[in-house]
Amino acid sequence: MAPQTAPYAPFVLAAFAVALLSGSLLGAVSLWRAQGQLLIVPLELNRVHGLTQLFGFMLLMIMGVSFQIAPSFLGGVPAKPQLVRFCAAASFSGIAVTVWGHIASSDIAHWLSIGGAALVCYSITAWLLFIWRLHRKAPAMPDSLARFVMAGTSWWWLASISLVGFSLGQAMNLAATARLIDVVYATALWGGTGSWLLGIFLRAGACT
């Protein structure tokens, strides 16, 4: 029987691909426009760069590693391969479609953004349900790892909901939803990423 691929492998490969091909490239273009050509960097370019770094790199990395370590840390059953494959495919595809929707100039660009954001949200919802089942059945622990893991995943879900709301607002030209992008950034970075990292650091003893 051939050995199974580690759950985190496709997520980590996709995360580095996004970081190198999109995040770094967009950052270099923005820097060249601002410093080399002394031009104003379009807001949409900065926005796409932020989304790829957060959802394309941090989310994929955390989600993939969580499928590897969360069952052992929380004393639960590993995720089914079908769930892992779905989350990997839906997250990566959703991020790609979202980015394309934000940089495209066609009439369907906004709808691409909405569809991509919805696909990311669907993937995170499946991931959240998996983490919630682990958290619910986890034995008592001397630290707060389980709570931080659950909180971090919930923050990522809220970030994806906010991204869907922002994309809908952009498609409908609703000025009131423009600030939702700040909610997306804050919940994904400080809530989602921060909670996961802090929980792992507490378990490793780095914060004691």
CSV table of C-alpha atoms in Angstrom, one decimal:
chain,number,residue,atom,x,y,z
A,1,MET,CA,0.0,0.0,0.0
A,2,ALA,CA,1.4,3.4,-1.0
A,3,PRO,CA,2.0,5.8,1.9
A,4,GLN,CA,-0.6,8.5,2.3
A,5,THR,CA,0.3,12.1,1.7
A,6,ALA,CA,0.6,14.2,4.8
A,7,PRO,CA,-2.6,16.3,5.2
A,8,TYR,CA,-0.7,19.6,5.3
A,9,ALA,CA,1.3,18.9,2.0
A,10,PRO,CA,-1.1,20.4,-0.6
A,11,PHE,CA,-1.9,23.4,1.6
A,12,VAL,CA,1.7,24.2,2.3
A,13,LEU,CA,2.6,23.8,-1.4
A,14,ALA,CA,-0.3,26.0,-2.4
A,15,ALA,CA,0.6,28.6,0.2
A,16,PHE,CA,4.1,29.0,-1.0
A,17,ALA,CA,2.9,29.1,-4.6
A,18,VAL,CA,0.5,31.9,-3.8
A,19,ALA,CA,3.2,33.8,-1.8
A,20,LEU,CA,5.8,33.5,-4.6
A,21,LEU,CA,3.6,33.9,-7.6
A,22,SER,CA,1.0,36.4,-6.3
A,23,GLY,CA,2.0,37.9,-3.0
A,24,SER,CA,5.6,38.6,-3.8
A,25,LEU,CA,4.9,39.6,-7.4
A,26,LEU,CA,2.2,42.1,-6.5
A,27,GLY,CA,4.4,43.5,-3.8
A,28,ALA,CA,7.2,44.0,-6.2
A,29,VAL,CA,4.9,45.7,-8.8
A,30,SER,CA,3.6,48.0,-6.1
A,31,LEU,CA,7.1,48.9,-4.9
A,32,TRP,CA,8.2,49.6,-8.5
A,33,ARG,CA,5.3,51.8,-9.2
A,34,ALA,CA,5.7,53.7,-6.0
A,35,GLN,CA,9.5,54.0,-5.9
A,36,GLY,CA,10.7,53.4,-9.4
A,37,GLN,CA,8.0,55.2,-11.4
A,38,LEU,CA,6.8,57.6,-8.7
A,39,LEU,CA,3.2,56.6,-9.4
A,40,ILE,CA,0.3,56.1,-7.1
A,41,VAL,CA,-0.3,52.4,-6.5
A,42,PRO,CA,-3.9,51.6,-7.2
A,43,LEU,CA,-6.0,50.7,-4.2
A,44,GLU,CA,-7.2,47.5,-5.8
A,45,LEU,CA,-3.6,46.3,-6.2
A,46,ASN,CA,-2.9,46.9,-2.5
A,47,ARG,CA,-6.1,45.2,-1.6
A,48,VAL,CA,-5.4,42.1,-3.7
A,49,HIS,CA,-1.9,41.9,-2.2
A,50,GLY,CA,-3.3,41.9,1.3
A,51,LEU,CA,-5.9,39.3,0.5
A,52,THR,CA,-3.3,36.9,-1.1
A,53,GLN,CA,-1.0,37.3,1.8
A,54,LEU,CA,-3.7,36.6,4.4
A,55,PHE,CA,-6.0,34.1,2.7
A,56,GLY,CA,-3.5,32.7,0.1
A,57,PHE,CA,-0.6,32.2,2.5
A,58,MET,CA,-1.6,32.4,6.2
A,59,LEU,CA,-5.0,30.7,5.9
A,60,LEU,CA,-3.7,27.9,3.7
A,61,MET,CA,-0.7,27.3,5.9
A,62,ILE,CA,-2.7,27.3,9.2
A,63,MET,CA,-5.5,25.2,7.8
A,64,GLY,CA,-3.1,22.6,6.4
A,65,VAL,CA,-1.0,22.4,9.5
A,66,SER,CA,-4.2,22.2,11.6
A,67,PHE,CA,-5.3,19.0,9.8
A,68,GLN,CA,-1.9,17.5,10.8
A,69,ILE,CA,-1.6,18.6,14.4
A,70,ALA,CA,-5.1,19.4,15.8
A,71,PRO,CA,-6.2,15.8,16.1
A,72,SER,CA,-3.1,14.8,18.1
A,73,PHE,CA,-3.2,18.0,20.2
A,74,LEU,CA,-6.9,17.8,21.0
A,75,GLY,CA,-7.0,14.0,21.2
A,76,GLY,CA,-9.4,13.4,18.4
A,77,VAL,CA,-9.9,11.5,15.1
A,78,PRO,CA,-8.0,12.8,12.1
A,79,ALA,CA,-10.0,14.4,9.3
A,80,LYS,CA,-11.2,12.2,6.5
A,81,PRO,CA,-9.1,12.5,3.3
A,82,GLN,CA,-12.2,13.7,1.4
A,83,LEU,CA,-12.6,16.7,3.8
A,84,VAL,CA,-8.9,17.6,3.5
A,85,ARG,CA,-9.0,17.4,-0.3
A,86,PHE,CA,-12.2,19.5,-0.4
A,87,CYS,CA,-10.8,22.2,1.9
A,88,ALA,CA,-7.6,22.4,-0.1
A,89,ALA,CA,-9.3,22.6,-3.5
A,90,ALA,CA,-12.1,24.9,-2.4
A,91,SER,CA,-9.7,27.3,-0.6
A,92,PHE,CA,-7.2,27.5,-3.3
A,93,SER,CA,-9.8,27.9,-6.1
A,94,GLY,CA,-11.8,30.4,-4.1
A,95,ILE,CA,-8.7,32.5,-3.4
A,96,ALA,CA,-7.7,32.4,-7.1
A,97,VAL,CA,-11.1,33.4,-8.3
A,98,THR,CA,-11.4,36.2,-5.7
A,99,VAL,CA,-8.0,37.6,-6.8
A,100,TRP,CA,-9.0,37.4,-10.5
A,101,GLY,CA,-12.2,39.1,-9.8
A,102,HIS,CA,-10.4,42.0,-8.1
A,103,ILE,CA,-7.9,42.6,-10.8
A,104,ALA,CA,-10.1,41.8,-13.9
A,105,SER,CA,-11.8,44.6,-15.8
A,106,SER,CA,-14.6,42.6,-17.3
A,107,ASP,CA,-18.3,43.0,-16.5
A,108,ILE,CA,-18.3,39.8,-14.4
A,109,ALA,CA,-15.3,40.8,-12.2
A,110,HIS,CA,-17.5,41.6,-9.2
A,111,TRP,CA,-19.4,38.3,-9.6
A,112,LEU,CA,-16.1,36.5,-9.7
A,113,SER,CA,-15.1,38.1,-6.4
A,114,ILE,CA,-18.4,37.2,-4.8
A,115,GLY,CA,-18.2,33.6,-6.0
A,116,GLY,CA,-14.5,33.2,-4.9
A,117,ALA,CA,-15.3,34.7,-1.5
A,118,ALA,CA,-18.3,32.4,-1.1
A,119,LEU,CA,-16.1,29.3,-2.0
A,120,VAL,CA,-13.5,30.4,0.6
A,121,CYS,CA,-16.2,30.8,3.2
A,122,TYR,CA,-17.7,27.4,2.4
A,123,SER,CA,-14.2,25.8,2.8
A,124,ILE,CA,-13.6,27.6,6.1
A,125,THR,CA,-17.1,26.5,7.4
A,126,ALA,CA,-16.2,22.9,6.7
A,127,TRP,CA,-12.9,23.4,8.5
A,128,LEU,CA,-14.6,25.1,11.4
A,129,LEU,CA,-17.0,22.2,11.9
A,130,PHE,CA,-14.1,19.8,12.0
A,131,ILE,CA,-12.3,21.8,14.6
A,132,TRP,CA,-15.5,22.3,16.6
A,133,ARG,CA,-16.0,18.5,16.8
A,134,LEU,CA,-12.5,18.1,18.0
A,135,HIS,CA,-12.9,20.9,20.6
A,136,ARG,CA,-16.2,19.5,21.8
A,137,LYS,CA,-14.8,16.0,22.5
A,138,ALA,CA,-11.3,17.2,23.7
A,139,PRO,CA,-10.4,16.1,27.2
A,140,ALA,CA,-9.6,18.6,29.9
A,141,MET,CA,-6.2,20.3,29.3
A,142,PRO,CA,-3.8,22.2,31.6
A,143,ASP,CA,-3.5,25.0,29.1
A,144,SER,CA,-5.8,27.0,26.8
A,145,LEU,CA,-4.8,25.5,23.5
A,146,ALA,CA,-8.2,24.1,22.6
A,147,ARG,CA,-9.9,27.5,23.3
A,148,PHE,CA,-7.4,29.4,21.2
A,149,VAL,CA,-7.6,26.9,18.4
A,150,MET,CA,-11.4,27.2,18.4
A,151,ALA,CA,-11.3,30.9,18.6
A,152,GLY,CA,-8.8,31.3,15.9
A,153,THR,CA,-10.8,29.1,13.5
A,154,SER,CA,-13.9,31.1,14.3
A,155,TRP,CA,-12.2,34.4,13.6
A,156,TRP,CA,-11.2,33.0,10.2
A,157,TRP,CA,-14.8,32.1,9.5
A,158,LEU,CA,-15.9,35.7,10.5
A,159,ALA,CA,-13.2,37.1,8.2
A,160,SER,CA,-14.6,35.0,5.3
A,161,ILE,CA,-18.1,36.2,6.0
A,162,SER,CA,-16.9,39.8,6.0
A,163,LEU,CA,-15.1,39.1,2.7
A,164,VAL,CA,-18.4,37.9,1.2
A,165,GLY,CA,-20.1,41.0,2.5
A,166,PHE,CA,-17.4,43.3,1.1
A,167,SER,CA,-17.5,41.7,-2.3
A,168,LEU,CA,-21.3,42.0,-2.4
A,169,GLY,CA,-21.1,45.6,-1.4
A,170,GLN,CA,-18.5,46.3,-4.2
A,171,ALA,CA,-20.8,44.7,-6.8
A,172,MET,CA,-23.8,46.8,-5.6
A,173,ASN,CA,-21.7,50.0,-5.2
A,174,LEU,CA,-22.6,50.3,-1.5
A,175,ALA,CA,-20.3,52.8,0.1
A,176,ALA,CA,-21.2,51.6,3.5
A,177,THR,CA,-19.6,48.3,3.0
A,178,ALA,CA,-16.2,49.7,1.9
A,179,ARG,CA,-14.8,49.6,5.4
A,180,LEU,CA,-15.6,45.9,5.6
A,181,ILE,CA,-12.2,45.2,4.1
A,182,ASP,CA,-10.7,46.5,7.4
A,183,VAL,CA,-12.8,44.0,9.3
A,184,VAL,CA,-11.5,41.3,6.9
A,185,TYR,CA,-7.9,42.2,7.6
A,186,ALA,CA,-8.3,42.6,11.4
A,187,THR,CA,-10.3,39.4,12.0
A,188,ALA,CA,-8.0,37.3,9.7
A,189,LEU,CA,-4.7,38.7,11.0
A,190,TRP,CA,-5.2,39.4,14.7
A,191,GLY,CA,-8.1,37.1,15.4
A,192,GLY,CA,-7.5,34.1,13.1
A,193,THR,CA,-3.7,34.0,12.8
A,194,GLY,CA,-3.0,35.5,16.2
A,195,SER,CA,-5.2,33.1,18.1
A,196,TRP,CA,-3.7,30.0,16.4
A,197,LEU,CA,-0.1,31.2,16.9
A,198,LEU,CA,-0.7,32.1,20.5
A,199,GLY,CA,-2.3,28.8,21.3
A,200,ILE,CA,0.6,26.9,19.8
A,201,PHE,CA,3.1,29.1,21.6
A,202,LEU,CA,1.3,28.5,24.9
A,203,ARG,CA,1.4,24.7,24.3
A,204,ALA,CA,5.1,24.9,23.5
A,205,GLY,CA,5.8,27.0,26.6
A,206,ALA,CA,7.1,30.0,24.6
A,207,CYS,CA,4.7,32.3,26.5
A,208,THR,CA,5.4,31.1,30.0
